[in-house]
Coordinates of C-alpha atoms in Angstrom, one line a residue:
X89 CA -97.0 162.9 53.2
X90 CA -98.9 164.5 56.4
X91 CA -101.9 166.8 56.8
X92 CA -101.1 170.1 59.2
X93 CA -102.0 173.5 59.5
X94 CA -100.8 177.0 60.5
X95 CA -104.1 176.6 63.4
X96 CA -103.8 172.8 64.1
X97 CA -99.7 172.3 63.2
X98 CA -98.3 169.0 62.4
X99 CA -101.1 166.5 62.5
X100 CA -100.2 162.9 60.8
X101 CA -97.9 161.4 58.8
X102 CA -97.8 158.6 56.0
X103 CA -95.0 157.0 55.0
X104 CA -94.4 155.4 51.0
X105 CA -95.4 151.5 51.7
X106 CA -98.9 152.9 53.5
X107 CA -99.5 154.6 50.9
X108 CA -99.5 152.3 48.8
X109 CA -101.7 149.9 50.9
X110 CA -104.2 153.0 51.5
X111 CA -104.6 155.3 48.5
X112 CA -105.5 158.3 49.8
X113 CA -104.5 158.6 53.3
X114 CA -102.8 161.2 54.4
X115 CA -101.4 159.0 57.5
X116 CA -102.7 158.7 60.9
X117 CA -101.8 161.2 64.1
X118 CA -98.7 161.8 65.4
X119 CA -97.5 161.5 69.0
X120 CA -99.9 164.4 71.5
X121 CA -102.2 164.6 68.5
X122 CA -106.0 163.6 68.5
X123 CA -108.6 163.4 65.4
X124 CA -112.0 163.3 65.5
X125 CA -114.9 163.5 62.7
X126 CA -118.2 165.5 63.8
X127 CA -121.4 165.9 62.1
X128 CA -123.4 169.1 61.8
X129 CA -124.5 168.3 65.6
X130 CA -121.4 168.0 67.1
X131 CA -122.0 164.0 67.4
X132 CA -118.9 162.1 66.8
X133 CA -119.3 159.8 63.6
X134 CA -118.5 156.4 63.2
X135 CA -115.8 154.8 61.4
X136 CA -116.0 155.3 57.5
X137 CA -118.2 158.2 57.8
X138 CA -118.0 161.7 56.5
X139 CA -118.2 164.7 58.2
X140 CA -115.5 168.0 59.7
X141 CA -112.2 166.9 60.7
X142 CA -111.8 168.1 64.1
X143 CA -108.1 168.4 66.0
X144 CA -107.0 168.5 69.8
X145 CA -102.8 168.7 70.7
X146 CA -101.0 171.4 72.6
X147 CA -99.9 173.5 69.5
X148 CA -103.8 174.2 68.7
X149 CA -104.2 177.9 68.7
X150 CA -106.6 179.5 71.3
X151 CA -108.3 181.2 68.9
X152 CA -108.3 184.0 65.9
X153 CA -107.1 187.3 67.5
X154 CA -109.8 189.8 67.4
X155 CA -112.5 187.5 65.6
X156 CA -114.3 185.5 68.0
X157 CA -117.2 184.7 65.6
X158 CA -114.2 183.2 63.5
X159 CA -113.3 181.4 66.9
X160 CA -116.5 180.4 67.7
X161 CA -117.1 178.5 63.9
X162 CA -114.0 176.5 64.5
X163 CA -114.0 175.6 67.8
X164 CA -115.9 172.6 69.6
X165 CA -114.5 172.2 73.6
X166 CA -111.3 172.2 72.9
X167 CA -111.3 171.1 69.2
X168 CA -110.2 172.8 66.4
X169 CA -111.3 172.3 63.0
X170 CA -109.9 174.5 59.7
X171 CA -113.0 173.5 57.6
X172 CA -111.4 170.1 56.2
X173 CA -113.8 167.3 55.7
X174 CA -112.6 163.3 55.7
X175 CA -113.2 160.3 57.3
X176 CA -111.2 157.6 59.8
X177 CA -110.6 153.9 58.8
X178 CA -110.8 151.3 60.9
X179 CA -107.2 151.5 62.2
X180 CA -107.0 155.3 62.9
X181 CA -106.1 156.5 58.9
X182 CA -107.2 159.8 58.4
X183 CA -108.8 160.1 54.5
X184 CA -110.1 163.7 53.6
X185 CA -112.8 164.7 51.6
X186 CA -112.4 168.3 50.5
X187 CA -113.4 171.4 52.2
X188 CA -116.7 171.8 53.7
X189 CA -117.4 175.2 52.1
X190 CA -116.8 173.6 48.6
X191 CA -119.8 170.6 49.9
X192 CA -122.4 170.3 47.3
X193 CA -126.3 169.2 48.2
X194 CA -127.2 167.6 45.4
X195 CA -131.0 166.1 45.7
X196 CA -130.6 165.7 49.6
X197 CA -127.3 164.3 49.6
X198 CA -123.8 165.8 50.5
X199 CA -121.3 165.8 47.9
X200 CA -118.0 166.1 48.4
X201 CA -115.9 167.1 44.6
X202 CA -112.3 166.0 45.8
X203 CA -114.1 162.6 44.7
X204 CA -115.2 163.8 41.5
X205 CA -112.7 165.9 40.8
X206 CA -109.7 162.9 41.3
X207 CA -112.3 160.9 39.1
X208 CA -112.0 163.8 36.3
X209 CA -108.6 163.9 36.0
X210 CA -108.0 160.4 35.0
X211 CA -109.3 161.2 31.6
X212 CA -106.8 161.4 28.7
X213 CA -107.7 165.1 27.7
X214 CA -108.1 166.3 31.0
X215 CA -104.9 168.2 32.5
X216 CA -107.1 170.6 35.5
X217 CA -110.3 169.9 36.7
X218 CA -112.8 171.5 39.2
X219 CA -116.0 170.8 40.6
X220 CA -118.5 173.1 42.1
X221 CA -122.0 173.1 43.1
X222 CA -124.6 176.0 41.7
X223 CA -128.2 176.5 42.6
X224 CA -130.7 174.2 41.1
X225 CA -134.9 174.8 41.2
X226 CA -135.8 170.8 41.4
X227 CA -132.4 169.4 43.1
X228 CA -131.2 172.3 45.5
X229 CA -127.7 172.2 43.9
X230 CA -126.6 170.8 40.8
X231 CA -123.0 170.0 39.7
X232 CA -120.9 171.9 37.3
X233 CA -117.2 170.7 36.3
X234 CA -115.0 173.0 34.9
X235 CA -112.0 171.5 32.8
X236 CA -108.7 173.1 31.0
X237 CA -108.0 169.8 28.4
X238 CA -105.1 169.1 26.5
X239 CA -106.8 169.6 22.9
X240 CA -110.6 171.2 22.6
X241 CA -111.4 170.6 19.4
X242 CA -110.2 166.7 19.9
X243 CA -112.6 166.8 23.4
X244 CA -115.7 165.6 23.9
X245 CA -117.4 166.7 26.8
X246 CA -120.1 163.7 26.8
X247 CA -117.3 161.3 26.8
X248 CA -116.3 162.7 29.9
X249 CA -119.9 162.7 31.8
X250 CA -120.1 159.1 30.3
X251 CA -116.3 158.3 32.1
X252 CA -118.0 159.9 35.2
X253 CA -121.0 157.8 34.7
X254 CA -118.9 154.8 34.7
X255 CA -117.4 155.0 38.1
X256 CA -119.4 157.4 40.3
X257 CA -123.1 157.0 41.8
X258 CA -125.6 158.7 39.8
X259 CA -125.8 162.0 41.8
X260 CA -121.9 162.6 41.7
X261 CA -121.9 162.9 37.9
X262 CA -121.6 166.6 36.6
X263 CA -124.6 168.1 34.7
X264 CA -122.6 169.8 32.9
X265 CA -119.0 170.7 31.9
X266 CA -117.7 173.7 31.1
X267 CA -113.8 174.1 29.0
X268 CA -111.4 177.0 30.0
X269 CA -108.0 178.1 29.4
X270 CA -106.9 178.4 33.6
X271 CA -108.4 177.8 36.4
X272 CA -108.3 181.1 38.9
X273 CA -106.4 180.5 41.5
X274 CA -104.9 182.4 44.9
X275 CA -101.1 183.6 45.1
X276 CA -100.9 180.3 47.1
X277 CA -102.1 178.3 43.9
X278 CA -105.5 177.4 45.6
X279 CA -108.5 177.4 42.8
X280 CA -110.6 180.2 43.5
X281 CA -114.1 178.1 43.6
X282 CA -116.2 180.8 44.5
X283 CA -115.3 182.8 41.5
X284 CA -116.3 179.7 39.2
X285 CA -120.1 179.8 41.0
X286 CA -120.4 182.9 40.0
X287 CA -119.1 182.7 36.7
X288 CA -121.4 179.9 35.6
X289 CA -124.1 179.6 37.6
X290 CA -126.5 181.9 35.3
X291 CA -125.5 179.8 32.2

């Protein structure tokens, strides 16, 4: 496995046997490749903590041609980020998060639902999930997971805030869960998040 871009090109790369000592990693960089994680200052972030991904080799792009606000939002003195979020192990391992745009704030605290989401999907009747955040009067943002499951009249959707319960901290676990047939989804087969806000954050 690796993680790249189109902006950044090919970042790191993970092999089977660390993959198997590091669930999750997508490897750590390659040769002319540096990785750094920011915070919402632009202060590098210690070990183990969350924040953007940031990238600096020779094969980062200069820039988005004739969009230099677009430039601007990526770009920190010579560091390129494409909006991934993730953290560094002790020994250089790149983990990643999610993408910032899809961050929740759930009661103060940043939520990231590539955690919840990979928690989800464990359960026997689930076969998609996705998580997003929706406005919220008392908690600024509250989470809403939206699920396509193998037989609905079989599911029960308390059974799986109770399996969420079970393994995540309080203010991970979905408020509510809602059942469809697909997920939408790009030409590229990324799930259209924004749309699902929409969609159910009047209900």
């Amino acid at each position: 496995d690796f993680y790249g871009a189109t902006e950044l090109g090919w970042v790191t790369l993970v092999n089977g046997e660390e993959m198997v000592e590091r669930p999750r990693t997508v490897g750590r960089p390659i040769a002319g490749q540096n990785i750094r994680i920011l915070d919402e200052r632009g202060e590098v972030l210690k070990t183990g903590e969350t924040g953007t991904v940031y990238v600096k080799n020779d094969q980062t792009m200069s820039g988005y041609l004739n969009d230099a606000e677009a430039t601007d939002q990526t770009k920190r003195d010579g560091w390129m980020s494409v909006d991934d979020t993730g953290w560094l192990d002790e020994d250089g391992y790149l983990y990643l998060s999610g993408r910032k745009r899809d961050m929740a704030i759930v009661g103060g605290m940043n939520v990231y639902p590539m955690e919840i989401e990979e928690c989800l999907a464990k359960h026997e009747f689930v076969l998609e999930v996705a998580v997003v955040g929706v406005a919220d009067d008392e908690l600024g943002e509250r989470l809403i997971a939206v699920v396509v499951v193998r037989n609905r009249d079989a599911f029960n959707a308390d059974t799986l805030i109770q399996h969420a319960r079970e393994q995540l901290s309080a203010y991970k676990v979905p408020k509510r869960v809602e059942i469809v047939d697909q997920l939408p989804r790009n030409p590229t087969g990324k799930v259209l998040k924004q749309r699902l806000r929409e969609q159910f954050a009047s209900r």
